[in-house]
Amino acid sequence: MVLIYKARRKEVLGQLKQGANEAAELEKKGRSTDAAAAWLRLMPPLEELAEVDAVLLVVGRAGTNPGASEPAVSSGHVQSRVAKLLRHTVAKPEDAAKVAALQLATQHRQQGLRVLVLPPTLEDTGVSSSFARFLRGALEVQLRKSAGWNVVHATAGVDPRTTNIARELAHSAKAEAVLAGIYWRTKEGLLLHLTLRRVSDDGILAGASIDIPNAVVSASGLAIAPPNLERALANP
């Protein structure tokens, strides 16, 4: 058994070295979000390495003895690199979705999480827009790629008399968590804040905040508020 775990440790160390080199190369090319995603992909093998070392230690053959090879990176280094890379300017709406997905994935690493994504709403109006619906679609794509989550959709309509539409949609979709958010208009553009909540008890699992410049919003050609906003607010 010791030989098996030592062999596996060597394989994981190789994966970490290769992954760290790929992430560093993406950084050199200025591909910040891709580099952050590459760094984030190192977290599962780092966790596996810790488990392998624990087993080797228990059986009396410590995997981290002075003669053993150390990993090319640590979890602290990975988290530091991801945080630094995500502090960059969003150049297009898809970048906002990538950054949000990576922020969420660094906080809640649960492969296969069944998540329902709702379009973010404008300030305190409770209404969405074509821009918000585009973001939801982009978020769904990035959550699958960056976080390894399973995006689910509601399979039934919602009773208009319900007091908690999100919860009813989540139950219909058999979701474990719901991602919802709000965006505010600022002088520089939009501030998007997203919150991931567990369906069972409404507990917060993760959150993300992204600044979207005016130029990005304008270039998208999408409206940040529905054309019938005033009428909708006047007739709730």
XYZ file of C-alpha atoms in Angstrom:
236
model
C 0.000 0.000 0.000
C 2.861 2.370 0.814
C 4.304 1.934 -2.670
C 0.931 2.689 -4.233
C 0.560 5.931 -2.274
C 4.150 6.950 -2.959
C 3.592 6.396 -6.659
C 0.397 8.430 -6.519
C 2.224 11.203 -4.667
C 4.791 11.367 -7.454
C 2.006 11.623 -10.057
C 0.246 14.430 -8.180
C 3.502 16.342 -7.790
C 3.964 16.088 -11.550
C 0.436 17.406 -12.152
C 1.074 20.343 -9.849
C 4.365 21.238 -11.509
C 2.862 21.077 -14.984
C -0.228 23.026 -13.931
C 1.806 25.734 -12.221
C 3.956 26.147 -15.342
C 0.859 26.453 -17.535
C -0.696 29.027 -15.211
C 2.520 31.064 -15.093
C 2.744 30.998 -18.892
C -0.814 32.314 -19.202
C 0.095 35.109 -16.794
C 3.057 36.085 -18.990
C 0.706 36.281 -21.980
C -1.578 38.657 -20.098
C -4.497 36.224 -20.056
C -5.519 37.026 -16.497
C -8.833 35.191 -16.216
C -7.498 32.097 -17.993
C -4.457 32.135 -15.702
C -6.668 32.442 -12.621
C -8.726 29.476 -13.803
C -5.525 27.474 -14.370
C -4.296 28.252 -10.852
C -7.674 27.320 -9.424
C -7.520 23.912 -11.123
C -4.539 23.102 -8.881
C -6.650 23.094 -5.720
C -8.070 19.522 -6.113
C -4.616 17.937 -6.614
C -3.274 19.950 -3.670
C -6.070 18.569 -1.508
C -5.351 15.058 -2.777
C -1.661 15.495 -1.973
C -2.547 16.421 1.608
C -4.664 13.263 1.903
C -1.901 11.068 0.468
C 0.684 12.561 2.849
C -1.673 11.962 5.776
C -1.985 8.287 4.852
C 1.766 7.893 4.471
C 2.293 9.539 7.835
C -0.176 7.192 9.518
C 1.525 4.084 8.161
C 4.874 5.367 9.373
C 6.294 6.455 6.035
C 5.779 10.223 6.057
C 5.361 11.598 2.593
C 6.793 14.949 3.686
C 10.031 13.758 5.248
C 13.217 15.791 4.557
C 14.025 13.656 1.565
C 10.613 13.839 -0.035
C 9.875 16.213 -2.889
C 7.818 19.281 -2.008
C 4.956 20.513 -4.244
C 5.696 23.276 -6.743
C 2.933 25.413 -5.169
C 0.881 25.641 -1.994
C -2.815 26.348 -1.530
C -1.900 29.741 -0.060
C 0.140 30.610 -3.158
C -2.706 29.558 -5.456
C -5.270 31.652 -3.589
C -2.906 34.644 -3.616
C -2.336 34.381 -7.374
C -6.062 34.035 -8.113
C -6.947 37.046 -5.956
C -4.294 39.188 -7.644
C -5.275 38.147 -11.171
C -8.946 38.876 -10.599
C -8.183 42.494 -9.775
C -8.099 43.509 -13.420
C -10.322 45.584 -15.673
C -13.299 43.821 -17.202
C -13.035 44.318 -20.972
C -16.320 42.671 -22.031
C -19.446 41.282 -20.340
C -18.128 37.730 -20.569
C -15.129 38.785 -18.449
C -17.480 39.831 -15.653
C -18.969 36.334 -15.686
C -15.497 34.726 -15.653
C -14.310 36.849 -12.742
C -17.518 36.187 -10.790
C -17.314 32.436 -11.382
C -13.703 32.323 -10.237
C -14.434 34.375 -7.114
C -17.276 32.016 -6.228
C -15.268 28.885 -7.004
C -12.389 29.936 -4.736
C -14.833 30.305 -1.826
C -16.989 27.217 -2.338
C -15.206 24.257 -3.887
C -17.907 21.632 -4.255
C -17.718 19.713 -7.503
C -21.101 18.910 -9.017
C -23.055 21.457 -6.953
C -26.560 21.753 -8.397
C -27.043 25.501 -8.763
C -29.892 27.576 -10.141
C -28.755 30.925 -11.598
C -31.224 33.802 -11.558
C -30.718 36.966 -13.626
C -29.472 39.813 -11.405
C -31.893 42.661 -10.773
C -31.479 46.435 -11.047
C -30.890 48.121 -7.693
C -33.993 47.893 -5.482
C -36.474 47.574 -8.352
C -36.611 43.778 -8.380
C -36.681 43.796 -12.203
C -34.136 42.451 -14.663
C -32.967 43.460 -18.154
C -31.505 42.130 -21.379
C -28.004 42.849 -20.026
C -28.763 40.899 -16.856
C -30.147 37.948 -18.806
C -27.014 37.910 -20.954
C -24.911 37.857 -17.781
C -26.924 34.948 -16.440
C -26.200 32.914 -19.564
C -22.506 33.779 -19.409
C -22.416 32.904 -15.706
C -23.967 29.503 -16.361
C -21.240 28.723 -18.882
C -18.423 29.875 -16.611
C -19.745 28.115 -13.499
C -19.654 24.840 -15.409
C -16.119 25.500 -16.648
C -14.468 27.194 -13.673
C -16.296 25.701 -10.703
C -17.387 22.327 -12.069
C -20.947 22.977 -10.927
C -24.095 21.553 -12.497
C -26.360 24.380 -13.645
C -30.018 23.385 -13.359
C -33.263 25.018 -14.473
C -36.781 25.083 -13.106
C -39.075 22.524 -14.698
C -42.374 24.025 -13.608
C -44.041 27.412 -13.466
C -44.278 29.520 -10.343
C -47.458 30.344 -8.485
C -47.803 34.156 -8.878
C -49.077 34.311 -5.292
C -45.893 32.834 -3.857
C -43.896 34.922 -1.385
C -40.534 33.355 -2.320
C -40.163 32.888 -6.051
C -36.473 31.944 -5.831
C -37.145 29.119 -3.373
C -40.027 27.759 -5.470
C -37.889 27.834 -8.611
C -35.053 26.120 -6.727
C -37.301 23.304 -5.545
C -38.647 22.871 -9.069
C -35.087 22.616 -10.390
C -34.006 20.330 -7.519
C -31.185 22.816 -6.891
C -28.868 22.689 -3.891
C -28.008 26.375 -4.169
C -29.278 29.557 -5.820
C -27.091 32.292 -7.291
C -28.810 35.675 -7.396
C -27.619 39.247 -7.428
C -28.167 42.964 -7.743
C -26.410 45.556 -9.873
C -26.184 49.255 -9.179
C -25.564 52.114 -11.582
C -22.445 54.054 -10.625
C -20.558 56.974 -12.140
C -18.020 54.554 -13.647
C -20.509 51.931 -14.862
C -22.155 49.087 -12.951
C -21.368 47.381 -9.662
C -22.533 43.766 -9.701
C -22.869 41.824 -6.455
C -23.768 38.127 -6.453
C -24.631 35.842 -3.544
C -24.706 32.041 -3.553
C -27.168 30.671 -0.983
C -27.909 27.139 0.133
C -31.514 26.165 -0.564
C -32.016 24.097 2.591
C -31.458 26.920 5.086
C -30.758 30.063 2.996
C -27.203 30.128 4.339
C -24.608 32.104 2.372
C -22.005 29.909 0.671
C -20.087 32.506 -1.355
C -20.245 35.983 -2.822
C -18.718 38.001 -5.642
C -18.439 41.694 -6.526
C -17.405 43.009 -9.940
C -17.110 46.503 -11.412
C -18.278 46.696 -15.032
C -17.075 49.881 -16.819
C -19.477 52.093 -18.778
C -17.576 51.346 -21.984
C -18.250 47.619 -21.600
C -21.957 48.187 -20.988
C -22.256 50.523 -23.984
C -20.304 48.213 -26.299
C -22.614 45.328 -25.439
C -25.598 47.110 -26.969
C -27.786 45.645 -24.226
C -30.142 47.608 -22.000
C -29.450 47.644 -18.267
C -33.076 48.529 -17.514
C -36.267 47.272 -19.197
C -38.059 49.798 -21.444
C -41.204 49.525 -19.315
C -39.423 50.106 -15.994
C -41.402 53.157 -14.889
C -44.705 51.492 -15.741
C -43.716 48.295 -13.954
C -42.783 50.210 -10.811
C -45.999 52.211 -10.928
C -48.084 49.030 -11.184
C -46.479 46.429 -8.885
